[in-house]
Coordinates of C-alpha atoms and ligand atoms in Angstrom, one line a residue:
M1 CA 4.2 2.5 35.3
K2 CA 2.0 5.0 33.3
R3 CA 0.1 4.4 30.3
I4 CA -0.3 7.5 28.4
P5 CA -1.5 7.4 25.0
F6 CA -0.9 10.4 22.4
F7 CA -4.5 10.8 22.3
D8 CA -7.2 9.1 24.2
Y9 CA -10.2 8.9 21.6
R10 CA -12.6 6.9 23.8
A11 CA -12.4 9.5 26.6
H12 CA -13.2 12.0 23.8
F13 CA -16.8 10.4 23.9
G14 CA -16.5 8.7 27.9
R15 CA -15.5 12.6 29.3
D16 CA -19.1 13.3 29.1
E17 CA -21.1 10.3 27.5
E18 CA -24.8 11.3 28.8
G19 CA -24.6 14.9 27.7
F20 CA -23.0 13.6 24.3
L21 CA -26.0 10.9 24.3
K22 CA -28.7 13.5 25.0
V23 CA -27.6 15.6 21.6
I24 CA -27.7 12.6 19.9
R25 CA -31.1 11.9 21.1
D26 CA -32.8 15.2 20.6
V27 CA -31.3 15.8 17.2
C28 CA -32.2 11.4 15.9
A29 CA -35.7 12.4 17.6
R30 CA -36.3 15.1 15.4
G31 CA -35.2 13.9 12.1
A32 CA -32.4 16.8 12.0
F33 CA -29.9 15.2 9.7
I34 CA -28.3 17.6 6.9
L35 CA -29.0 21.2 6.8
Q36 CA -30.4 21.7 9.4
R37 CA -30.9 24.0 12.4
D38 CA -27.8 23.0 15.0
L39 CA -25.9 23.1 11.7
E40 CA -27.3 26.9 11.3
E41 CA -26.7 27.8 15.2
F42 CA -22.9 25.8 15.1
E43 CA -22.2 28.3 11.4
R44 CA -23.2 31.2 13.7
R45 CA -21.7 30.5 16.8
L46 CA -18.6 29.7 15.1
A47 CA -18.3 32.5 13.1
E48 CA -18.6 34.8 16.5
F49 CA -16.3 33.0 18.1
V50 CA -13.7 33.4 15.4
G51 CA -14.7 36.8 15.0
V52 CA -15.2 36.7 10.8
R53 CA -19.0 37.2 8.7
H54 CA -19.8 33.7 7.4
A55 CA -18.5 30.5 8.9
I56 CA -20.0 27.4 7.0
G57 CA -19.7 23.6 7.4
V58 CA -18.3 21.2 5.0
G59 CA -17.4 17.4 4.8
N60 CA -14.0 17.8 6.6
G61 CA -11.1 20.1 6.8
T62 CA -9.6 19.1 3.4
D63 CA -12.8 19.7 1.2
A64 CA -12.9 22.8 3.3
I65 CA -9.5 23.8 1.7
W66 CA -10.3 23.0 -1.9
I67 CA -13.5 24.0 -1.7
G68 CA -12.2 27.6 -0.3
L69 CA -9.4 27.4 -3.6
M70 CA -12.5 26.9 -5.9
A71 CA -14.8 29.8 -4.2
V72 CA -12.1 32.1 -4.8
G73 CA -10.9 31.2 -8.3
V74 CA -7.6 29.2 -7.9
G75 CA -7.4 26.5 -10.5
P76 CA -5.2 25.5 -13.5
G77 CA -2.2 27.4 -14.6
D78 CA -2.0 28.9 -10.4
E79 CA 0.7 27.8 -8.2
V80 CA -0.3 28.4 -4.7
I81 CA 3.0 29.0 -2.1
L82 CA 2.6 26.7 1.0
P83 CA 5.1 25.5 4.0
S84 CA 6.0 21.4 3.4
H85 CA 5.8 20.9 7.1
T86 CA 2.4 20.7 6.8
F87 CA 0.0 17.9 6.1
V88 CA -0.6 16.1 3.2
A89 CA -4.2 17.4 2.2
T90 CA -2.8 21.2 2.1
A91 CA -0.9 20.0 -0.9
A92 CA -3.7 17.6 -2.4
A93 CA -5.9 20.3 -1.7
V94 CA -4.1 22.8 -4.1
K95 CA -3.7 20.1 -6.9
L96 CA -7.0 18.7 -6.9
V97 CA -8.4 22.0 -7.7
G98 CA -6.2 21.7 -10.9
A99 CA -3.4 24.4 -9.5
T100 CA 0.3 23.9 -8.5
P101 CA 1.5 23.4 -4.9
I102 CA 4.8 24.7 -4.6
L103 CA 6.8 24.1 -1.4
A104 CA 8.3 27.3 1.0
D105 CA 10.4 26.2 4.0
I106 CA 10.1 27.0 7.9
G107 CA 11.6 29.6 9.7
P108 CA 13.3 29.8 13.1
D109 CA 10.0 29.3 14.6
R110 CA 9.1 26.9 12.6
M111 CA 6.0 28.6 10.7
V112 CA 6.5 29.2 6.8
D113 CA 9.2 31.5 6.7
P114 CA 8.2 34.8 4.6
A115 CA 11.4 34.9 3.1
S116 CA 11.1 31.1 1.3
V117 CA 7.6 32.1 0.3
E118 CA 8.5 35.7 -1.7
A119 CA 11.7 33.8 -2.9
A120 CA 9.2 31.0 -4.3
I121 CA 7.0 33.8 -6.0
T122 CA 6.5 33.5 -10.1
P123 CA 4.1 35.3 -12.4
R124 CA 1.6 32.5 -11.9
T125 CA 1.7 32.6 -8.2
K126 CA -2.0 33.3 -7.2
A127 CA -2.3 33.0 -3.5
I128 CA -0.1 32.4 -0.3
L129 CA -1.2 30.0 2.1
P130 CA -0.4 29.9 5.8
V131 CA -0.3 27.1 7.6
Q132 CA -2.0 27.8 11.6
L133 CA 0.4 24.6 13.2
N134 CA 0.1 23.2 15.9
G135 CA -2.0 26.1 17.4
R136 CA 0.0 28.8 16.7
T137 CA -0.8 31.6 14.2
C138 CA 2.1 32.7 11.7
D139 CA 3.3 36.2 11.7
M140 CA 0.8 37.3 9.7
D141 CA 1.8 41.0 9.0
A142 CA 5.2 39.1 7.8
L143 CA 3.2 37.7 5.0
H144 CA 0.9 40.4 4.5
E145 CA 3.2 42.6 3.3
I146 CA 4.8 40.4 1.2
A147 CA 1.2 39.7 -0.3
D148 CA 0.4 43.1 -0.9
R149 CA 3.7 43.7 -2.4
H150 CA 2.9 41.3 -5.2
G151 CA -0.4 41.8 -5.3
L152 CA -1.5 37.8 -4.2
M153 CA -4.2 37.0 -2.0
I154 CA -3.7 34.5 1.3
V155 CA -6.1 31.8 1.9
E156 CA -5.6 30.6 5.6
D157 CA -5.2 26.5 6.7
A158 CA -6.1 26.6 10.3
A159 CA -7.4 23.4 10.9
Q160 CA -5.3 23.1 14.0
A161 CA -5.3 26.9 15.1
L162 CA -9.5 27.3 16.2
G163 CA -9.0 30.2 19.0
S164 CA -5.1 30.9 18.0
R165 CA -4.6 34.7 17.6
F166 CA -2.3 37.4 16.6
R167 CA -2.3 40.9 17.6
G168 CA -5.7 39.3 19.0
R169 CA -7.1 38.9 16.0
C170 CA -8.0 34.5 15.2
A171 CA -6.4 32.3 12.6
G172 CA -8.3 31.8 9.8
T173 CA -9.9 35.7 9.5
F174 CA -6.6 36.6 7.9
G175 CA -7.1 35.8 4.2
R176 CA -9.8 35.6 1.6
F177 CA -10.9 32.3 3.7
G178 CA -9.3 30.1 6.2
T179 CA -10.2 26.8 7.2
I180 CA -11.2 24.6 10.6
S181 CA -10.7 21.2 10.6
F182 CA -13.2 19.0 13.2
Y183 CA -11.1 15.4 13.4
P184 CA -11.7 14.1 16.2
A185 CA -8.1 14.5 17.6
K186 CA -8.2 18.5 16.4
L187 CA -8.6 21.0 19.4
L188 CA -12.6 21.1 18.7
G189 CA -13.7 17.8 17.2
C190 CA -16.3 16.0 16.5
F191 CA -17.2 12.2 16.2
G192 CA -16.1 11.6 12.8
D193 CA -15.1 13.5 10.4
G194 CA -16.2 17.5 10.3
G195 CA -14.9 20.8 8.7
A196 CA -15.6 24.5 8.3
V197 CA -14.5 27.3 5.9
L198 CA -14.4 31.0 7.4
T199 CA -14.5 34.1 5.2
N200 CA -15.6 37.4 5.4
D201 CA -16.3 37.8 1.6
D202 CA -20.1 37.5 1.3
E203 CA -19.9 36.1 -2.3
V204 CA -17.3 33.7 -1.3
A205 CA -19.6 32.4 1.3
D206 CA -22.5 32.4 -1.3
R207 CA -20.0 30.3 -3.6
I208 CA -19.0 28.2 -1.0
H209 CA -22.9 27.5 0.0
A210 CA -23.5 26.4 -3.3
L211 CA -20.4 23.9 -3.9
R212 CA -21.0 22.1 -0.5
D213 CA -24.5 21.5 -1.6
H214 CA -24.8 20.5 -5.5
G215 CA -24.8 23.9 -6.9
R216 CA -27.7 24.9 -5.0
S217 CA -27.8 28.5 -3.2
R218 CA -29.1 29.3 0.0
N219 CA -33.3 28.9 -1.1
G220 CA -32.4 25.7 -2.9
E221 CA -32.1 27.5 -6.4
V222 CA -29.4 25.4 -8.3
V223 CA -27.0 28.3 -9.6
S224 CA -23.6 26.4 -10.4
W225 CA -21.9 23.1 -10.3
G226 CA -21.2 21.9 -7.1
F227 CA -20.6 18.5 -4.8
N228 CA -21.8 16.9 -1.9
S229 CA -19.2 18.4 1.4
R230 CA -22.1 18.9 3.6
L231 CA -21.5 19.0 7.6
D232 CA -23.6 16.5 9.3
N233 CA -26.5 18.2 11.4
L234 CA -25.6 15.3 14.0
Q235 CA -22.1 16.5 14.6
A236 CA -22.8 20.1 14.0
A237 CA -25.0 19.7 17.2
L238 CA -22.3 17.6 19.2
L239 CA -19.5 20.5 18.5
N240 CA -22.2 23.3 19.1
Y241 CA -21.9 21.6 22.4
Q242 CA -18.3 21.5 23.0
L243 CA -17.8 25.1 21.7
R244 CA -19.5 26.4 25.3
R245 CA -16.4 24.8 26.8
Y246 CA -14.4 25.4 24.6
P247 CA -12.0 28.1 26.3
D248 CA -11.7 25.9 29.4
V249 CA -9.8 23.5 27.1
I250 CA -7.6 26.2 25.6
E251 CA -6.9 27.1 28.8
R252 CA -6.1 23.5 29.5
R253 CA -3.7 22.8 26.5
R254 CA -2.2 26.3 27.8
A255 CA -1.5 25.1 31.3
I256 CA 0.0 21.9 29.9
A257 CA 2.2 23.9 28.0
M258 CA 3.5 25.6 30.6
R259 CA 4.0 22.6 32.5
Y260 CA 6.2 21.2 29.7
H261 CA 8.2 24.5 29.4
E262 CA 8.6 24.9 33.3
R263 CA 10.2 21.4 33.7
L264 CA 11.7 20.7 30.1
A265 CA 13.5 24.4 30.0
D266 CA 16.3 23.5 30.8
V267 CA 17.3 20.1 29.0
A268 CA 19.9 21.3 26.3
E269 CA 19.3 18.8 24.1
L270 CA 16.0 19.5 23.9
G271 CA 14.0 22.6 21.6
L272 CA 10.5 23.5 23.1
P273 CA 7.9 25.5 21.5
P274 CA 7.3 29.0 22.7
A275 CA 5.8 29.4 26.2
P276 CA 2.2 30.3 26.6
D277 CA 3.2 33.8 27.5
A278 CA 6.9 33.8 25.6
D279 CA 5.5 36.3 23.3
P280 CA 2.5 38.8 23.7
R281 CA 1.8 39.1 19.9
H282 CA 0.9 36.1 20.3
F283 CA -1.7 34.0 21.8
D284 CA -1.7 29.5 21.3
V285 CA -3.9 27.1 21.3
Y286 CA -1.5 24.2 21.3
Q287 CA -3.1 21.6 19.3
N288 CA 0.3 19.9 19.6
Y289 CA 3.6 20.4 21.8
E290 CA 5.9 20.1 19.1
I291 CA 9.3 19.8 20.4
E292 CA 12.9 18.9 19.1
A293 CA 15.2 16.6 20.3
D294 CA 19.2 15.0 20.2
R295 CA 18.7 11.2 19.8
R296 CA 14.8 11.7 18.9
D297 CA 14.3 8.2 17.7
V298 CA 16.0 6.7 21.0
L299 CA 14.3 9.2 22.7
R300 CA 11.2 8.2 21.1
D301 CA 11.5 4.2 22.2
Y302 CA 12.8 5.0 25.4
L303 CA 9.4 7.0 25.8
A304 CA 7.5 3.8 24.7
E305 CA 8.7 1.1 26.9
R306 CA 7.9 3.7 29.7
G307 CA 4.3 3.6 28.5
V308 CA 4.1 6.9 26.7
Q309 CA 2.9 6.9 23.1
T310 CA 4.6 9.7 21.4
H311 CA 3.9 10.6 17.5
I312 CA 6.3 12.1 14.5
Q313 CA 4.1 14.7 12.5
W314 CA 2.6 13.2 9.4
G315 CA 4.5 10.0 9.3
G316 CA 7.7 11.6 9.9
R317 CA 8.1 13.3 6.7
P318 CA 6.7 16.9 5.0
V319 CA 4.8 16.8 1.5
H320 CA 8.1 17.1 -0.7
G321 CA 9.5 13.7 1.3
Y322 CA 6.6 11.8 0.0
R323 CA 8.5 10.4 -3.5
A324 CA 5.1 9.5 -5.1
L325 CA 4.2 13.4 -5.4
G326 CA 7.0 13.9 -7.3
F327 CA 8.7 17.1 -5.5
D328 CA 12.4 15.1 -6.5
G329 CA 14.0 18.6 -7.2
V330 CA 13.1 20.6 -3.9
R331 CA 15.3 20.8 -0.8
L332 CA 14.3 22.4 2.1
P333 CA 17.2 22.7 4.4
R334 CA 15.6 24.1 7.5
T335 CA 12.2 21.5 7.1
E336 CA 14.8 18.7 6.8
A337 CA 16.4 19.5 9.4
F338 CA 13.8 20.1 11.9
F339 CA 12.6 16.1 10.5
E340 CA 15.5 14.6 12.0
R341 CA 14.6 15.8 15.5
C342 CA 10.8 16.4 15.8
L343 CA 8.3 14.7 18.4
L344 CA 4.8 15.3 19.2
L345 CA 4.7 14.6 23.1
P346 CA 1.1 13.8 24.5
M347 CA -0.8 17.0 24.2
N348 CA -4.8 17.0 25.5
P349 CA -7.5 18.2 27.7
F350 CA -7.4 14.4 29.0
L351 CA -3.9 14.5 30.4
T352 CA -3.2 15.2 34.0
D353 CA -0.8 17.3 35.6
D354 CA 0.9 13.9 36.8
D355 CA 1.1 12.6 33.5
V356 CA 2.4 15.3 32.4
D357 CA 4.9 15.3 35.1
Y358 CA 5.5 11.7 34.3
V359 CA 6.8 12.4 30.7
C360 CA 9.0 15.3 32.0
D361 CA 10.9 13.1 34.3
C362 CA 11.2 10.1 32.0
I363 CA 12.6 12.6 29.6
R364 CA 14.9 13.9 32.1
A365 CA 15.8 10.4 32.9
F366 CA 17.3 10.0 29.5
Y367 CA 18.9 12.6 29.1
G368 CA 20.8 12.2 32.9
Y369 CA 19.1 15.6 34.3
G370 CA 17.6 14.9 37.6
S371 CA 13.6 15.4 38.8
Ligands
PLP1 C1 -6.1 17.7 9.9 C2 -5.5 18.6 8.8 C3 -6.0 19.1 7.8 C4 -6.9 18.3 7.0 O1 -8.4 18.2 8.1 P1 -8.7 17.1 8.0 O2 -10.8 17.1 8.4 O3 -8.7 15.7 8.1 O4 -9.9 16.6 6.3 C5 -5.5 20.1 6.5 N1 -4.3 20.6 7.4 C6 -3.6 20.5 8.7 C7 -2.7 21.3 9.1 C8 -4.1 19.3 9.4 O5 -3.8 19.3 10.8

């Protein structure tokens, strides 16, 4: 029996311990801890990588969303439409700037459904907030068409989608701003918390700079109220170091997705995410490999008994499923049906081909298919 953790946090460091220690020693020996050149360099290279004018490092991916919302003027009285199939942080960020999160359903592609978004628009709607989930970018043409027709702005939660593209353009660069998370298990993970806001708007970038650093502008003058939500220089240096090989990480994730697809496509009891080459408009980076499965909970136990750790996103509920948050009347049939069946298989660059084959063999055996 193999043991396949959902994500191996120790391997995240251990795969290149010497390289990481060199970075840590260099940064600490220079005493370069807060807002230093490693952060500036990382911000510049991250912006280049996604093709955007500004990338601004912040404390985490959640701060990135609410700081972005504040910087574009979303606040009390405004409604923001987002999918219920997201991390609670997306909705919380909207709530915490004083606006109202309005939850939309997913479409057949499991991304936010443009028709559901349009149906949720009211005179108070200020922004549409698509979530670029699992390493895939939404059909941004459809969302832009709706936003333009109703005079709304688009802002993106791209926490799970660094390097994902739709029609050649990177997730996080479609709207007034987009956000990235560097949580350790994310595509590009640091060794703690970290996040970034991406924007092409110079004024929004200036506001974000001030908001993340006590209201201070780049030359140190206090220009507004602000907070402290800076990306640590040490984390930035470690991210910068990893960014060099990030294209290889994406390639590996896509190869794993292809392998899952080849080994599982004939299993009628499953619904798989699109294969890497399924649609030329999409370039997916597979933060997660989220399947739908008949008898999901029994399959999950079966896999656990065989050493395969799986995961159900968001603790098994979409945002409107959390009683304490007050979405009592909300009904989103596709999302609710999806949450009866969804399951994340292990998906990370530490998996070997043998690991993936083992997971697939277990699943095939469970449903009575030969290997
Ligand atoms: C991880 C994640 C966030 C939050 O990022 P943190 O860095 O953990 O604050 C927000 N939205 C989505 C979709 C995420 O997956």
